[in-house]
Structure formats: structure tokens, C-alpha cells
């Protein structure tokens, strides 16, 4: 029996050792999130310890010299899974034959720039990148949008790549999810993995709704509702929510730079769960296409929901009870996204 098992193990090992490399694109690759992210991807934290990787790094032309430095450092890490690194400023190179695309680069807000002009610039970027996905990537590509405004950028990319299923596009709210989880864990005094089933609803912005009505805390081996574990309803409905909503701004104020290490970690969590499925007994939050949802969220948005993932397919966790407090907050963040989408669509068709 033992010999049979070890023989089977050897067969599996040999098969996976010869796995074909997958092509993974990171855009904004010369930026600060990518600097934390690329090492984790290249060493196997996201796609598995047996999965060879070709990393494609896209940034804008003026950043190519910086990108060369990033390439040198990746080479100097001597990572066995990393088979090739391809730096480029051309979408036809960047989006070719992709298995996964992590779109981090976007137009940042500049001093004095109008909100509308910023949105317009980002619609142009994500239209181009969506069209490049349509033209050059595999139809099974999994696309994660991080660059802000992430939800709307994701919607634009997806609309510009009609032959790739909408379900294969998602945007990052995992950082908010992780923040919510940690805040509750610190408050109760348990490790963060003892807090499960928090939900982020809506836009990745200060109107997002971090919801712990269905969250569970494990303390001294017992599972209890987060509301009972925390035992401070006014904190949960007040400071907890605003702390998570404002966390990005608080990090910028302290660091004079936006979140990068935690954003990179969240990107890894998100993409790993798409690849391998969510752990048993918990859901995660991600921004996904809203059409057909059971929570009364308007159709045709990229909106963050609680999801479970299996076999590279997500399913929204249905049937959670929504009280009036939650309803109001879910609707407010939806209204913001509807408005942003409608403006973005006028730019898309212009
Ligand atoms: N969704 C989230 O949870 C979350 C969290 C943190 C940051 N973000 C967003 O992620 C983005 C990146 O953050 P960062 O700190 O790495 O910024 P950064 O400025 O350090 O890097 C961004 C990089 O993107 C590049 N870029 C710009 N336009 C591009 C294009 N058209 N194609 C390819 N590359 C392009 C820039 O040249 C730059 O190198 C920002 O939009 C930020 O707001 C999102
Ligand atoms: C939605 O969230 C993004 C990301 O933070 C933000 O840039 C955008 O302004 C928000 N949308 C609106 C309409 O406020
Ligand atoms: C989290 O939610 C899932 C899906 O409803 C459920 O199966 C699981 O038991 C929940 N986890 C905990 C710790 O209650
Ligand atoms: C997983 O998904 C693939 C592609 O959609 C499908 O062919 C396969 O049958 C699925 N496997 C399981 C176990 O559901
Ligand atoms: C993550 C996800 O939802 N993936 C979907 C991508 O599209 C294929 C069809 O090509 C679906 O089977 C996957 O479920």
C-alpha cells in the first residue's frame, strides 16, 4: 500500500514538474504595488509551488528603464518557477496568450485634475486593455482589476472584451475584506483567521459597506457571532465601519504613499482563491458582475459581493438576511457606482 502510494505520488510529482508554464501579466509593473507583488507571484504563492510562470510586465514607455531594474531583481532572485520575464510597453506583446491578467496600472489623480477628466483617462486605458484582451489573450483568461477606480475600470475592460465571459473579470476588494477581518480580530483578541465570513459590499471607496452581521469569530474553540464576540454594537456600526472605509487614506497620511504591501497581499489572496477555490467554510469578497444577483443590487455593475469559488467559478453566497441598516448602506454604494458607470459609458461610446 505504501509503495503504491509513493509510486502515485511520484507520478503526480513528475507530471506537475513538467507542467507547461502559464503566462501572467502584471500592468503598472514599475509601480509600488507591483514591487511587492511580483516576488510573491514568481515564487509560487498564487498559482502553486509546481506551476512554472512566464511573467509579462507592462508599463508606459517612460517607465521602461525602471522596469529593467525590476527585471534584473527578479532574475537575481533565482526563482526556479520563473521561466521568463518579458518587460514591454506594447499591448500586443503584453496581452498575448494570457492565462491571468492583473491590471494594476491606471491614471493617478494629479493636482487640480477634475474627477471627470480622471475617469475619462481611465476609461481610455481600460478600453484599450479590454480590446487587447479580446484580441490577444486566451478566452479562459482570468482578469483582476486593481487600478482605481477599480470597479468601473473593470466594467469598461469587460465591456471591451465581449468574447471573454463577464464572470472572468473581477476587481479587488479583498484588501478591504482583510482590513475588516483584522479590525474585528484585534478587537476580540484572536488571530485574523479566527474571523470568518465578513463581507464588503459595493465600491472600493469610502462608501463601501463592511458588513459583519454574518461574520463568525472562533474563540476558545467555540464559534460565535461577531456581534456577540465584539459585544459593542455602537463600535461595529460606527468606528469599525469608518476605520475600514478610511483605511486607505489613513495609510497615505502616515506613509505619504498609498498601501502597497497590503494591496499586493490582497491581490495574491484574491487570485489564489480564483485558481484554487475558497477554503471550506468561508466566503471572500470580490467585485464581480452584478447582473442577476439576488440582493437587489442594480444590474450591469462591478459590485463587491460575498462569493465562494470552486473549480475557477464563483457563486454569490445567496440568502443572507439584510436589515434596514445594511440595505441603506448597500444602496448608497450602488448609487455611486451607477453614476460612475453612466458617466464612463458616455466616454466609452464617444
Ligand atoms: N483596489 C484596491 O484595493 C487598491 C488598493 C491599493 C491601490 N490601488 C490602486 O492601484 C493602482 C496602482 O497603485 P501603485 O501604488 O502601484 O501606483 P504607482 O503609481 O506606484 O504605480 C502605478 C504604475 O502604473 C503605471 N501605469 C500607468 N498607466 C499605465 C498604463 N496605461 N499601462 C500600464 N501601466 C500604467 C505607471 O507608470 C506606474 O508605474 C492605483 O490606481 C491605486 O489607486 C487599488
Ligand atoms: C468608487 O471607488 C473608486 C475607488 O476608490 C473611487 O476612485 C471612485 O471615485 C468611487 N466612485 C465614486 C462615484 O465615488
Ligand atoms: C461561512 O459561510 C459559509 C457559506 O454560507 C458556511 O458554509 C460556513 O459555515 C460559514 N462559516 C462559519 C465559520 O460559520
Ligand atoms: C470544472 O470546470 C471545467 C471547465 O468549465 C469543466 O470542464 C469541468 O467539468 C469542471 N469540473 C468539475 C469537477 O466540476
Ligand atoms: C472565475 C470564473 O468565473 N471563471 C469562469 C470563466 O469562464 C469560464 C467559461 O469560459 C467559466 O467556466 C468559468 O467559471
mmCIF file of N, CA and C and ligand atoms in Angstrom, residues 27-35 58-60 63 103-108 125 129 145-151 153 171-176 179 204 258-260 263 266, ligand 1:
data_model
loop_
_atom_site.group_PDB
_atom_site.id
_atom_site.type_symbol
_atom_site.label_atom_id
_atom_site.label_comp_id
_atom_site.label_asym_id
_atom_site.label_seq_id
_atom_site.Cartn_x
_atom_site.Cartn_y
_atom_site.Cartn_z
ATOM 1 N N UNK A 27 0.216 44.711 -15.023
ATOM 2 C CA UNK A 27 0.411 46.059 -15.561
ATOM 3 C C UNK A 27 0.751 47.005 -14.406
ATOM 4 N N UNK A 28 1.284 48.161 -14.758
ATOM 5 C CA UNK A 28 1.773 49.054 -13.706
ATOM 6 C C UNK A 28 2.966 48.405 -13.020
ATOM 7 N N UNK A 29 3.713 47.631 -13.807
ATOM 8 C CA UNK A 29 4.724 46.730 -13.257
ATOM 9 C C UNK A 29 5.936 47.460 -12.681
ATOM 10 N N UNK A 30 6.089 48.746 -13.032
ATOM 11 C CA UNK A 30 7.196 49.514 -12.462
ATOM 12 C C UNK A 30 6.757 50.249 -11.189
ATOM 13 N N UNK A 31 5.517 50.070 -10.784
ATOM 14 C CA UNK A 31 4.970 50.812 -9.649
ATOM 15 C C UNK A 31 5.202 50.129 -8.317
ATOM 16 N N UNK A 32 4.666 50.745 -7.262
ATOM 17 C CA UNK A 32 4.993 50.245 -5.915
ATOM 18 C C UNK A 32 4.212 48.995 -5.512
ATOM 19 N N UNK A 33 2.968 48.833 -5.945
ATOM 20 C CA UNK A 33 2.257 47.582 -5.628
ATOM 21 C C UNK A 33 2.959 46.414 -6.314
ATOM 22 N N UNK A 34 3.272 46.608 -7.596
ATOM 23 C CA UNK A 34 3.925 45.524 -8.355
ATOM 24 C C UNK A 34 5.231 45.109 -7.681
ATOM 25 N N UNK A 35 5.934 46.073 -7.103
ATOM 26 C CA UNK A 35 7.228 45.758 -6.490
ATOM 27 C C UNK A 35 7.074 44.754 -5.336
ATOM 28 N N UNK A 58 3.934 44.973 -18.008
ATOM 29 C CA UNK A 58 3.579 46.102 -18.870
ATOM 30 C C UNK A 58 3.599 47.398 -18.072
ATOM 31 N N UNK A 59 4.249 48.404 -18.657
ATOM 32 C CA UNK A 59 4.137 49.757 -18.100
ATOM 33 C C UNK A 59 4.227 50.731 -19.265
ATOM 34 N N UNK A 60 4.107 52.014 -18.972
ATOM 35 C CA UNK A 60 4.162 53.006 -20.048
ATOM 36 C C UNK A 60 5.618 53.264 -20.442
ATOM 37 N N UNK A 63 8.523 54.565 -18.305
ATOM 38 C CA UNK A 63 8.900 53.732 -17.150
ATOM 39 C C UNK A 63 9.753 52.522 -17.546
ATOM 40 N N UNK A 103 -4.394 43.797 -13.572
ATOM 41 C CA UNK A 103 -4.293 45.147 -14.133
ATOM 42 C C UNK A 103 -4.176 46.158 -12.987
ATOM 43 N N UNK A 104 -2.951 46.523 -12.682
ATOM 44 C CA UNK A 104 -2.662 47.396 -11.540
ATOM 45 C C UNK A 104 -2.482 48.846 -11.991
ATOM 46 N N UNK A 105 -1.914 49.021 -13.168
ATOM 47 C CA UNK A 105 -1.607 50.379 -13.645
ATOM 48 C C UNK A 105 -2.865 51.135 -14.017
ATOM 49 N N UNK A 106 -2.945 52.394 -13.624
ATOM 50 C CA UNK A 106 -4.039 53.251 -14.090
ATOM 51 C C UNK A 106 -3.563 54.691 -13.988
ATOM 52 N N UNK A 107 -4.421 55.611 -14.438
ATOM 53 C CA UNK A 107 -4.053 57.030 -14.368
ATOM 54 C C UNK A 107 -4.288 57.531 -12.953
ATOM 55 N N UNK A 108 -3.241 58.023 -12.286
ATOM 56 C CA UNK A 108 -3.450 58.545 -10.928
ATOM 57 C C UNK A 108 -4.028 59.951 -10.977
ATOM 58 N N UNK A 125 -7.778 54.013 -20.989
ATOM 59 C CA UNK A 125 -6.786 52.951 -20.698
ATOM 60 C C UNK A 125 -7.469 51.577 -20.677
ATOM 61 N N UNK A 129 -7.075 48.244 -23.024
ATOM 62 C CA UNK A 129 -6.611 46.969 -22.462
ATOM 63 C C UNK A 129 -7.674 45.877 -22.621
ATOM 64 N N UNK A 145 -8.827 43.439 -11.834
ATOM 65 C CA UNK A 145 -8.532 44.866 -11.958
ATOM 66 C C UNK A 145 -8.303 45.472 -10.570
ATOM 67 N N UNK A 146 -7.173 46.176 -10.441
ATOM 68 C CA UNK A 146 -6.779 46.789 -9.170
ATOM 69 C C UNK A 146 -6.725 48.313 -9.299
ATOM 70 N N UNK A 147 -6.271 48.785 -10.454
ATOM 71 C CA UNK A 147 -6.105 50.226 -10.666
ATOM 72 C C UNK A 147 -7.425 50.960 -10.490
ATOM 73 N N UNK A 148 -7.411 52.051 -9.756
ATOM 74 C CA UNK A 148 -8.644 52.785 -9.445
ATOM 75 C C UNK A 148 -9.078 53.749 -10.543
ATOM 76 N N UNK A 149 -10.374 54.004 -10.667
ATOM 77 C CA UNK A 149 -11.485 53.399 -9.920
ATOM 78 C C UNK A 149 -11.719 51.939 -10.357
ATOM 79 N N UNK A 150 -11.328 51.007 -9.488
ATOM 80 C CA UNK A 150 -11.212 49.603 -9.885
ATOM 81 C C UNK A 150 -12.529 49.024 -10.418
ATOM 82 N N UNK A 151 -13.646 49.287 -9.740
ATOM 83 C CA UNK A 151 -14.917 48.669 -10.165
ATOM 84 C C UNK A 151 -15.277 49.095 -11.582
ATOM 85 N N UNK A 153 -13.334 50.617 -13.875
ATOM 86 C CA UNK A 153 -12.313 50.201 -14.843
ATOM 87 C C UNK A 153 -12.546 48.753 -15.264
ATOM 88 N N UNK A 171 -12.803 42.668 -9.676
ATOM 89 C CA UNK A 171 -11.958 43.757 -9.182
ATOM 90 C C UNK A 171 -11.702 43.560 -7.688
ATOM 91 N N UNK A 172 -10.642 44.213 -7.234
ATOM 92 C CA UNK A 172 -10.118 43.942 -5.900
ATOM 93 C C UNK A 172 -10.882 44.666 -4.795
ATOM 94 N N UNK A 173 -11.545 43.912 -3.909
ATOM 95 C CA UNK A 173 -11.999 44.464 -2.630
ATOM 96 C C UNK A 173 -11.480 43.575 -1.497
ATOM 97 N N UNK A 174 -10.558 42.695 -1.837
ATOM 98 C CA UNK A 174 -10.001 41.795 -0.829
ATOM 99 C C UNK A 174 -9.181 42.544 0.218
ATOM 100 N N UNK A 175 -8.572 43.654 -0.186
ATOM 101 C CA UNK A 175 -7.832 44.444 0.798
ATOM 102 C C UNK A 175 -8.804 44.968 1.863
ATOM 103 N N UNK A 176 -9.961 45.441 1.433
ATOM 104 C CA UNK A 176 -10.973 45.921 2.376
ATOM 105 C C UNK A 176 -11.471 44.769 3.252
ATOM 106 N N UNK A 179 -8.869 44.004 5.776
ATOM 107 C CA UNK A 179 -8.868 45.060 6.800
ATOM 108 C C UNK A 179 -9.996 44.828 7.803
ATOM 109 N N UNK A 204 -15.066 49.981 -4.120
ATOM 110 C CA UNK A 204 -13.840 50.084 -3.330
ATOM 111 C C UNK A 204 -13.583 51.565 -3.051
ATOM 112 N N UNK A 258 0.578 55.351 -0.921
ATOM 113 C CA UNK A 258 -0.616 54.523 -0.689
ATOM 114 C C UNK A 258 -0.216 53.082 -0.351
ATOM 115 N N UNK A 259 -1.196 52.346 0.164
ATOM 116 C CA UNK A 259 -0.976 50.953 0.572
ATOM 117 C C UNK A 259 -0.359 50.167 -0.573
ATOM 118 N N UNK A 260 0.704 49.450 -0.299
ATOM 119 C CA UNK A 260 1.309 48.660 -1.367
ATOM 120 C C UNK A 260 1.521 47.214 -0.919
ATOM 121 N N UNK A 263 -1.846 45.759 -0.279
ATOM 122 C CA UNK A 263 -2.579 45.615 -1.544
ATOM 123 C C UNK A 263 -2.048 44.400 -2.300
ATOM 124 N N UNK A 266 -3.309 41.245 -0.773
ATOM 125 C CA UNK A 266 -4.721 41.025 -1.103
ATOM 126 C C UNK A 266 -4.881 40.520 -2.541
HETATM 127 N N1 LIG B 1 -8.476 48.096 -5.337
HETATM 128 C C1 LIG B 1 -7.632 48.259 -4.319
HETATM 129 O O1 LIG B 1 -7.855 47.719 -3.244
HETATM 130 C C2 LIG B 1 -6.399 49.111 -4.435
HETATM 131 C C3 LIG B 1 -5.529 49.219 -3.342
HETATM 132 C C4 LIG B 1 -4.387 49.993 -3.445
HETATM 133 C C5 LIG B 1 -4.128 50.670 -4.630
HETATM 134 N N2 LIG B 1 -4.989 50.585 -5.678
HETATM 135 C C6 LIG B 1 -4.724 51.257 -6.964
HETATM 136 O O2 LIG B 1 -3.708 50.536 -7.646
HETATM 137 C C7 LIG B 1 -3.072 51.400 -8.577
HETATM 138 C C8 LIG B 1 -1.564 51.241 -8.526
HETATM 139 O O3 LIG B 1 -1.067 51.661 -7.276
HETATM 140 P P1 LIG B 1 0.503 51.843 -7.047
HETATM 141 O O4 LIG B 1 0.653 52.283 -5.640
HETATM 142 O O5 LIG B 1 1.254 50.667 -7.520
HETATM 143 O O6 LIG B 1 0.780 53.082 -8.017
HETATM 144 P P2 LIG B 1 2.154 53.543 -8.669
HETATM 145 O O7 LIG B 1 1.920 54.916 -9.155
HETATM 146 O O8 LIG B 1 3.315 53.252 -7.798
HETATM 147 O O9 LIG B 1 2.291 52.583 -9.942
HETATM 148 C C9 LIG B 1 1.395 52.612 -10.997
HETATM 149 C C10 LIG B 1 2.146 52.212 -12.259
HETATM 150 O O10 LIG B 1 1.190 52.091 -13.297
HETATM 151 C C11 LIG B 1 1.784 52.582 -14.481
HETATM 152 N N3 LIG B 1 0.782 52.880 -15.488
HETATM 153 C C12 LIG B 1 0.024 53.992 -15.632
HETATM 154 N N4 LIG B 1 -0.745 53.892 -16.725
HETATM 155 C C13 LIG B 1 -0.484 52.695 -17.276
HETATM 156 C C14 LIG B 1 -0.955 52.027 -18.429
HETATM 157 N N5 LIG B 1 -1.845 52.599 -19.236
HETATM 158 N N6 LIG B 1 -0.468 50.808 -18.711
HETATM 159 C C15 LIG B 1 0.434 50.227 -17.913
HETATM 160 N N7 LIG B 1 0.942 50.820 -16.814
HETATM 161 C C16 LIG B 1 0.483 52.031 -16.496
HETATM 162 C C17 LIG B 1 2.578 53.787 -14.001
HETATM 163 O O11 LIG B 1 3.560 54.175 -14.956
HETATM 164 C C18 LIG B 1 3.182 53.248 -12.711
HETATM 165 O O12 LIG B 1 4.434 52.615 -12.941
HETATM 166 C C19 LIG B 1 -3.595 52.793 -8.254
HETATM 167 O O13 LIG B 1 -4.632 53.095 -9.164
HETATM 168 C C20 LIG B 1 -4.164 52.651 -6.866
HETATM 169 O O14 LIG B 1 -5.172 53.600 -6.622
HETATM 170 C C21 LIG B 1 -6.113 49.812 -5.594
#
